[in-house]
mmCIF file of C-alpha atoms and ligand atoms in Angstrom:
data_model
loop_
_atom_site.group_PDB
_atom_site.id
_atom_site.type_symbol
_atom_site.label_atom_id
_atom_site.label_comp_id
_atom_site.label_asym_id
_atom_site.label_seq_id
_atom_site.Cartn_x
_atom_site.Cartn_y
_atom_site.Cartn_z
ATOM 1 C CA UNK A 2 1.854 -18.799 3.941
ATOM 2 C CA UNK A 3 4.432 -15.720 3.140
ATOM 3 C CA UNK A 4 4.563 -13.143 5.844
ATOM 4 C CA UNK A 5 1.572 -10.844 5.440
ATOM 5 C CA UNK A 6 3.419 -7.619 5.344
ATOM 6 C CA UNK A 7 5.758 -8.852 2.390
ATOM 7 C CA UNK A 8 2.411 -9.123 0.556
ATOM 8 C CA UNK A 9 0.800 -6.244 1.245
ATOM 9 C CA UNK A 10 3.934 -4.751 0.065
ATOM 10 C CA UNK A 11 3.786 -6.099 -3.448
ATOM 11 C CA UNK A 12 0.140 -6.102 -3.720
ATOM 12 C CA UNK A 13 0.606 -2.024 -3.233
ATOM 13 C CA UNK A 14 3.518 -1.891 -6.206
ATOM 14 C CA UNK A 15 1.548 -4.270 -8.335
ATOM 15 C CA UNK A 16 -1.250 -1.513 -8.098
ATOM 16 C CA UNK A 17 0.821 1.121 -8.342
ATOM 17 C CA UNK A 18 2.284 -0.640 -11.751
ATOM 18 C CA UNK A 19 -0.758 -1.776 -13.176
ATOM 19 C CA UNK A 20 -3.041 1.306 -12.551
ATOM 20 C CA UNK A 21 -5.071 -0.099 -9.529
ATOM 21 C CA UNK A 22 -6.968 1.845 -7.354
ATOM 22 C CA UNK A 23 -6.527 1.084 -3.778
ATOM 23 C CA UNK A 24 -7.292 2.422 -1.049
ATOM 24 C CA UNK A 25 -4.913 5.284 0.459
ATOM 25 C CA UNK A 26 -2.887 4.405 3.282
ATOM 26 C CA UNK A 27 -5.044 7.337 5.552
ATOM 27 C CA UNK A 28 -8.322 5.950 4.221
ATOM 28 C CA UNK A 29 -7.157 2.344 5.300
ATOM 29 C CA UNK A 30 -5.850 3.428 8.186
ATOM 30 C CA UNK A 31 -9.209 4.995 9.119
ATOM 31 C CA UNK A 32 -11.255 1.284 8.698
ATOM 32 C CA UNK A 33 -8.906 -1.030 10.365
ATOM 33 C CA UNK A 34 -9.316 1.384 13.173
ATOM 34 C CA UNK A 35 -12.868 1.464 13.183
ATOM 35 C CA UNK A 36 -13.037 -1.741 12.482
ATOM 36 C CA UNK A 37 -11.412 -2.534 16.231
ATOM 37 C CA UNK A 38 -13.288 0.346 17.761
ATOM 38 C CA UNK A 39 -16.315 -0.554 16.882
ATOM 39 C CA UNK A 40 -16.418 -4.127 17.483
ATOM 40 C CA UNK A 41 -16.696 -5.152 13.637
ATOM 41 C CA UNK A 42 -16.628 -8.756 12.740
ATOM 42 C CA UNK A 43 -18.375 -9.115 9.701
ATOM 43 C CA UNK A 44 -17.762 -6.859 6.257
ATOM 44 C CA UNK A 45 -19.375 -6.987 3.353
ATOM 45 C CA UNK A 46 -17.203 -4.948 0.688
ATOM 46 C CA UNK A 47 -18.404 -3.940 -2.951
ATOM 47 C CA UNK A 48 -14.842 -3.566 -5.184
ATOM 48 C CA UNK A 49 -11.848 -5.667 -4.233
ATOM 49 C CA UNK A 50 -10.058 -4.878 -7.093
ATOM 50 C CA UNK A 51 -6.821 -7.068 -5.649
ATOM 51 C CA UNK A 52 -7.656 -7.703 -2.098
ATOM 52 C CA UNK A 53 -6.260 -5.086 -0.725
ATOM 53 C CA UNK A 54 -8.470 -3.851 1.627
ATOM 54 C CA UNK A 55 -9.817 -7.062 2.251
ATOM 55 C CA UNK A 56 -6.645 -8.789 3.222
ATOM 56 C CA UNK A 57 -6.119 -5.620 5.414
ATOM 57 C CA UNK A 58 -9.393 -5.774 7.143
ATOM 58 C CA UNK A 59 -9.511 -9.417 7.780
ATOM 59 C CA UNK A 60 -6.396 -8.929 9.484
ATOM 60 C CA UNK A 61 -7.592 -6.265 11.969
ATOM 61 C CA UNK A 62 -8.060 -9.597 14.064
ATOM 62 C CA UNK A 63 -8.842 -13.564 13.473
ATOM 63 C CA UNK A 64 -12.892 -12.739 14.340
ATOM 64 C CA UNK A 65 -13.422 -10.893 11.035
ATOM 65 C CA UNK A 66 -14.806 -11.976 8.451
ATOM 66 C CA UNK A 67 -15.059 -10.303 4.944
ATOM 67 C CA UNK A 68 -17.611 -10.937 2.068
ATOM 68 C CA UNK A 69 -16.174 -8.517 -1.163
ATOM 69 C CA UNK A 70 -17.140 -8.475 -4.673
ATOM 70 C CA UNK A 71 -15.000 -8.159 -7.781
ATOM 71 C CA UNK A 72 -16.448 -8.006 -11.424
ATOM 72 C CA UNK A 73 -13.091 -7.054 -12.874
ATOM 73 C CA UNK A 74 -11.566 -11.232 -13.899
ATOM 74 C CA UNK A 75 -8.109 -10.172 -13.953
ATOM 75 C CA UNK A 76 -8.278 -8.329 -10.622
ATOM 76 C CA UNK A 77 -10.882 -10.871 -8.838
ATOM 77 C CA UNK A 78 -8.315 -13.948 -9.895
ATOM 78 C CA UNK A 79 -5.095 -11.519 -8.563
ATOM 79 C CA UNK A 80 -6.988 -11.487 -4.974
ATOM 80 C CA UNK A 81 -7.746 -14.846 -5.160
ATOM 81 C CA UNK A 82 -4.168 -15.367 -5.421
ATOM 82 C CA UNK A 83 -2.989 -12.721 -2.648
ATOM 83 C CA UNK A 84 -5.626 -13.802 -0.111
ATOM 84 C CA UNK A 85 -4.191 -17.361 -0.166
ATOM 85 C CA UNK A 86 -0.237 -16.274 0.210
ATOM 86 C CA UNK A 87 -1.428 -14.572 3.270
ATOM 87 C CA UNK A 88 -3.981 -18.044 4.574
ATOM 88 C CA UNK A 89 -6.897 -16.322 4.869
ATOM 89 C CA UNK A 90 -9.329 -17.941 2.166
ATOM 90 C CA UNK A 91 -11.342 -19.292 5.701
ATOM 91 C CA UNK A 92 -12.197 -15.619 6.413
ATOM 92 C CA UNK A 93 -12.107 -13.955 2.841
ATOM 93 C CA UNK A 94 -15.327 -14.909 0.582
ATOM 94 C CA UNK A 95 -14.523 -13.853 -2.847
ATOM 95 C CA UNK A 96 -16.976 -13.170 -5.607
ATOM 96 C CA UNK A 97 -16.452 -12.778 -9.232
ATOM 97 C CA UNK A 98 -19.510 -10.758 -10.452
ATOM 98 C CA UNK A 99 -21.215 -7.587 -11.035
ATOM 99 C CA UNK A 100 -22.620 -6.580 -7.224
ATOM 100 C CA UNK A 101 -25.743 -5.680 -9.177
ATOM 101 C CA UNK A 102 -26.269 -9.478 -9.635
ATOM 102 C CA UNK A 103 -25.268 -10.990 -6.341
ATOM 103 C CA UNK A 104 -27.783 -11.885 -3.756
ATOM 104 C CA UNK A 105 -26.824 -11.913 -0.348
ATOM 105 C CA UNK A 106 -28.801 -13.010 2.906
ATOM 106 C CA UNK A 107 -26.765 -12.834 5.438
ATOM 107 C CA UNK A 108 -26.269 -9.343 7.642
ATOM 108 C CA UNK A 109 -22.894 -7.701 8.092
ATOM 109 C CA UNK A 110 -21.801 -5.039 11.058
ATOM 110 C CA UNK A 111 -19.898 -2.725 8.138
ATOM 111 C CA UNK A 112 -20.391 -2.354 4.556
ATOM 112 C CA UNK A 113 -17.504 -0.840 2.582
ATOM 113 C CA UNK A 114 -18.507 0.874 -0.884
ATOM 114 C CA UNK A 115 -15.523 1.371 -3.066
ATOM 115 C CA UNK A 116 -16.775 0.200 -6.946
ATOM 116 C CA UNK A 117 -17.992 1.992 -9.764
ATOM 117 C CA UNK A 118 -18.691 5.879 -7.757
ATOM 118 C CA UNK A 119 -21.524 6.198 -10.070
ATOM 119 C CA UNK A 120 -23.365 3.214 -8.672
ATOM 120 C CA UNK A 121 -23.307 4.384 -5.029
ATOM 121 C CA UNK A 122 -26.817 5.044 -4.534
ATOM 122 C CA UNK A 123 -27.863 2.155 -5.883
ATOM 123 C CA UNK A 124 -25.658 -0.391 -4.365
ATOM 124 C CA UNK A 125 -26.288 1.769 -0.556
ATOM 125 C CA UNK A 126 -29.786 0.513 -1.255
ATOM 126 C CA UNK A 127 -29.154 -2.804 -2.739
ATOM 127 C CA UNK A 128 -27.112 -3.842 0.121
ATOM 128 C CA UNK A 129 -28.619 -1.793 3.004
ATOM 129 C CA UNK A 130 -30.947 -5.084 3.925
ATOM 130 C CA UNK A 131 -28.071 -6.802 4.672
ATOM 131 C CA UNK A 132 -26.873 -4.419 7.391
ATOM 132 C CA UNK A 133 -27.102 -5.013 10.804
ATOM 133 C CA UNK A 134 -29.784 -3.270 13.204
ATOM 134 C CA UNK A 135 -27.134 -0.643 14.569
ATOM 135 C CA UNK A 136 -24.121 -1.251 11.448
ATOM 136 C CA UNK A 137 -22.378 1.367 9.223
ATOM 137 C CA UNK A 138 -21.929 2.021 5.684
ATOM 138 C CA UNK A 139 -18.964 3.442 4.782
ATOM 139 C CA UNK A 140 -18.216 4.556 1.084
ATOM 140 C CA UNK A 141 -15.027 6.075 -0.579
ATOM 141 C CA UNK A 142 -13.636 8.580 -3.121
ATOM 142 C CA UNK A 143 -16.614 11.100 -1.924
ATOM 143 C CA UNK A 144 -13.888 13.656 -3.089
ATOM 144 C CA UNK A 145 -12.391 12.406 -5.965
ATOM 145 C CA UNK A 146 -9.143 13.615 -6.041
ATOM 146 C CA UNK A 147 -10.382 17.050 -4.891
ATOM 147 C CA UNK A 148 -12.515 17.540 -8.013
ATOM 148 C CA UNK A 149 -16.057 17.140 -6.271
ATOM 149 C CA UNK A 150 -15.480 20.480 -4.205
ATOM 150 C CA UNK A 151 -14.934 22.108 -8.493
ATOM 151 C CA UNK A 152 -17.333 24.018 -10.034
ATOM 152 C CA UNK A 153 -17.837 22.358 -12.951
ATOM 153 C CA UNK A 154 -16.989 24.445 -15.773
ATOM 154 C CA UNK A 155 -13.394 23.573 -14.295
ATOM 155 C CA UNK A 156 -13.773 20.572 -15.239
ATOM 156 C CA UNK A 157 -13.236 20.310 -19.144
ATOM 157 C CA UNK A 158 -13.939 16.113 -19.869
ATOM 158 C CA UNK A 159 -18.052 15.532 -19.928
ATOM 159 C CA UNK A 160 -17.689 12.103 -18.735
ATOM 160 C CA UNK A 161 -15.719 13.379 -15.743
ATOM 161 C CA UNK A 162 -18.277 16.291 -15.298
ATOM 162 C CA UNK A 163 -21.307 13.146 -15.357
ATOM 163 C CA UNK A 164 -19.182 10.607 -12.895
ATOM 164 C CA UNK A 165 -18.712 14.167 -10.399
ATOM 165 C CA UNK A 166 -22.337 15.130 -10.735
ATOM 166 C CA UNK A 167 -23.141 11.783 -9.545
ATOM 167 C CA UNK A 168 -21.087 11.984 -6.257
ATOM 168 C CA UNK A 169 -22.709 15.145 -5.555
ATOM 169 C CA UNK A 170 -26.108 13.482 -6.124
ATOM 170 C CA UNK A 171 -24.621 10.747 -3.823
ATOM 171 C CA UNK A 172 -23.531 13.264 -0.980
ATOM 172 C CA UNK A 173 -27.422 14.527 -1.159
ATOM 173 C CA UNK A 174 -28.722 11.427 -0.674
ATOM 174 C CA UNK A 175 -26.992 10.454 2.478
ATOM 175 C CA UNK A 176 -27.411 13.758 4.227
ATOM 176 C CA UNK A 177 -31.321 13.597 3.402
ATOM 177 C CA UNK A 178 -31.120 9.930 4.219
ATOM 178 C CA UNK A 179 -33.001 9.962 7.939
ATOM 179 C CA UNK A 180 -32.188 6.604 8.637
ATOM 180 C CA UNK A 181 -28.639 7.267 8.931
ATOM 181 C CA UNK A 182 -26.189 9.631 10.662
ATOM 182 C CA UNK A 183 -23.389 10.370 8.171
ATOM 183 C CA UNK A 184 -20.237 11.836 8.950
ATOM 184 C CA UNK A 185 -17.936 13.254 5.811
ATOM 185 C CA UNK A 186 -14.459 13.365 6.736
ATOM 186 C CA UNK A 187 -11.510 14.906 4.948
ATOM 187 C CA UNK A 188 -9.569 11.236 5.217
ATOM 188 C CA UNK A 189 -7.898 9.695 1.992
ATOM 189 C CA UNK A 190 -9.818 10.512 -0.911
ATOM 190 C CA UNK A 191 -13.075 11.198 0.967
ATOM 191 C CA UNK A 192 -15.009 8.929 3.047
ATOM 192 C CA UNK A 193 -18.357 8.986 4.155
ATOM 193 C CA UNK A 194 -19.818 7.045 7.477
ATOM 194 C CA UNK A 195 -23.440 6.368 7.501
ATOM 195 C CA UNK A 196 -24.351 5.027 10.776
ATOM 196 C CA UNK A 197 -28.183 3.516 10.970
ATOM 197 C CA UNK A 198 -29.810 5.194 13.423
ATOM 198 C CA UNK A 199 -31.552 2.507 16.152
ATOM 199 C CA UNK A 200 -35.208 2.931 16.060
HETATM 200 N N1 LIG B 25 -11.385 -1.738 -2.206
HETATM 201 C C1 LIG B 25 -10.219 -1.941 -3.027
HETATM 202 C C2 LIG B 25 -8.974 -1.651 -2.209
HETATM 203 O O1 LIG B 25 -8.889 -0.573 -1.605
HETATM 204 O O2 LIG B 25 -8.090 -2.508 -2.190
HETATM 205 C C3 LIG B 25 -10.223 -1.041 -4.242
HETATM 206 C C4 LIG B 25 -11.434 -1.157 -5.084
HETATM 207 S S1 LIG B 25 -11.306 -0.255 -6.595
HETATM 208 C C5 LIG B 25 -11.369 1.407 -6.079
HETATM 209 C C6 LIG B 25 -12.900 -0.486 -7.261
HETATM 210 C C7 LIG B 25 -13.131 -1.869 -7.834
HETATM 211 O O3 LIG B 25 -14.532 -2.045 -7.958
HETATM 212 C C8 LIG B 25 -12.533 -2.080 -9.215
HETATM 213 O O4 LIG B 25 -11.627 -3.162 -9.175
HETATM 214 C C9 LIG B 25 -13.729 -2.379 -10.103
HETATM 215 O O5 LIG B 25 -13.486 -3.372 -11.082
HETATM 216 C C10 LIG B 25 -14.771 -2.840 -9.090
HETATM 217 N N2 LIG B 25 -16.150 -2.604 -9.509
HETATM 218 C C11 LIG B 25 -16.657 -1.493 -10.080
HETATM 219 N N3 LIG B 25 -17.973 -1.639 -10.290
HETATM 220 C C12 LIG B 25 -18.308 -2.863 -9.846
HETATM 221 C C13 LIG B 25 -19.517 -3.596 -9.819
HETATM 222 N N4 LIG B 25 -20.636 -3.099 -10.321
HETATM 223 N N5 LIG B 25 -19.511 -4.831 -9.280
HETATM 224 C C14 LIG B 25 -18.358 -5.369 -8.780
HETATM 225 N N6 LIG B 25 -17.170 -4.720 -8.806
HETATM 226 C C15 LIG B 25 -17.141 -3.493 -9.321
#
């Protein structure tokens, strides 16, 4: 096993290199410590892209235990890699597919969504049955790169204008979501927590 932080290291340069988005070191920052806070020992995360955020999260402490989802076969077979140069293939479940296709039964205490931003809604509702009684739901890139606070005639690609209208649709949705309490905070690129409300 090489010494985590040497990995983390180069798993942040081969991003940086090969145009992967990770995680910002504030917005990573912010779910390790909730993570501890919060008593979290088992993640479900859509989008591991290399394993970043998985390999950080599982190492928040030896209880955790991380279930994340890749459909990308270049990126999915890099974390496979990274997560066994740091030992933790006993705590980090990898799967290669679309998270539209995977079935999961089992409940986790936090779900992290960071995949394709137009898909939020629909994988917060996919996944929400697998979320504990009293869990969280935390989801990324709710500001994308400061271009969801636009209007959008400044925003000149119509792709770009789509993906943005989206997160705004998405940012409706969880504040008229009653079954959760969500918090948006001004942390990386954006994160919202959505904390089920015990009923
Ligand atoms: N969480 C990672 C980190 O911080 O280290 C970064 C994830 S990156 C922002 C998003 C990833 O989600 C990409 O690698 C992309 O291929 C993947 N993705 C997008 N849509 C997906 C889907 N429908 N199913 C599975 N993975 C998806």
């Amino acid at each position: 096993m090489v010494e985590s932080y040497s990995v983390i290291k180069s798993m942040k340069e081969y991003a940086d290199k090969e145009n992967v988005p990770i995680m910002s070191e504030d917005g990573i920052n912010y779910l390790v410590k909730y993570i501890s806070k919060n008593n979290v020992q088992k993640v479900l995360e859509i989008g591991t892209a290399i394993g970043y955020s998985a390999i950080l999260m599982a190492l928040t402490n030896e209880n955790i235990e991380v279930t994340t989802i890749e459909r990308d076969e270049k990126r999915y077979l890099e974390a496979v890699k990274n997560v066994k140069k740091v030992g933790l293939e006993k705590r980090i479940n990898l799967i290669y597919n679309d998270a539209s296709d995977v079935v999961l039964n089992e409940k986790y205490d936090l779900i992290f969504i960071d995949a394709a931003k137009a898909q939020n809604i629909r994988f917060f509702e996919k996944f929400e049955k697998n979320l504990n009684h009293d869990g969280t739901i935390i989801t990324d890139n709710l500001n994308f790169h400061g271009l969801v606070s636009k209007k959008e005639e400044e925003i000149a690609s119509k792709n770009l204008k789509a993906l943005i209208r989206k997160i705004k649709n998405y940012i409706v949705f969880l504040k008229s979501n009653k079954n959760y309490d969500t918090d948006f905070l001004d942390i990386g690129d954006g994160l919202a927590v959505s904390k089920k409300k015990n009923k």
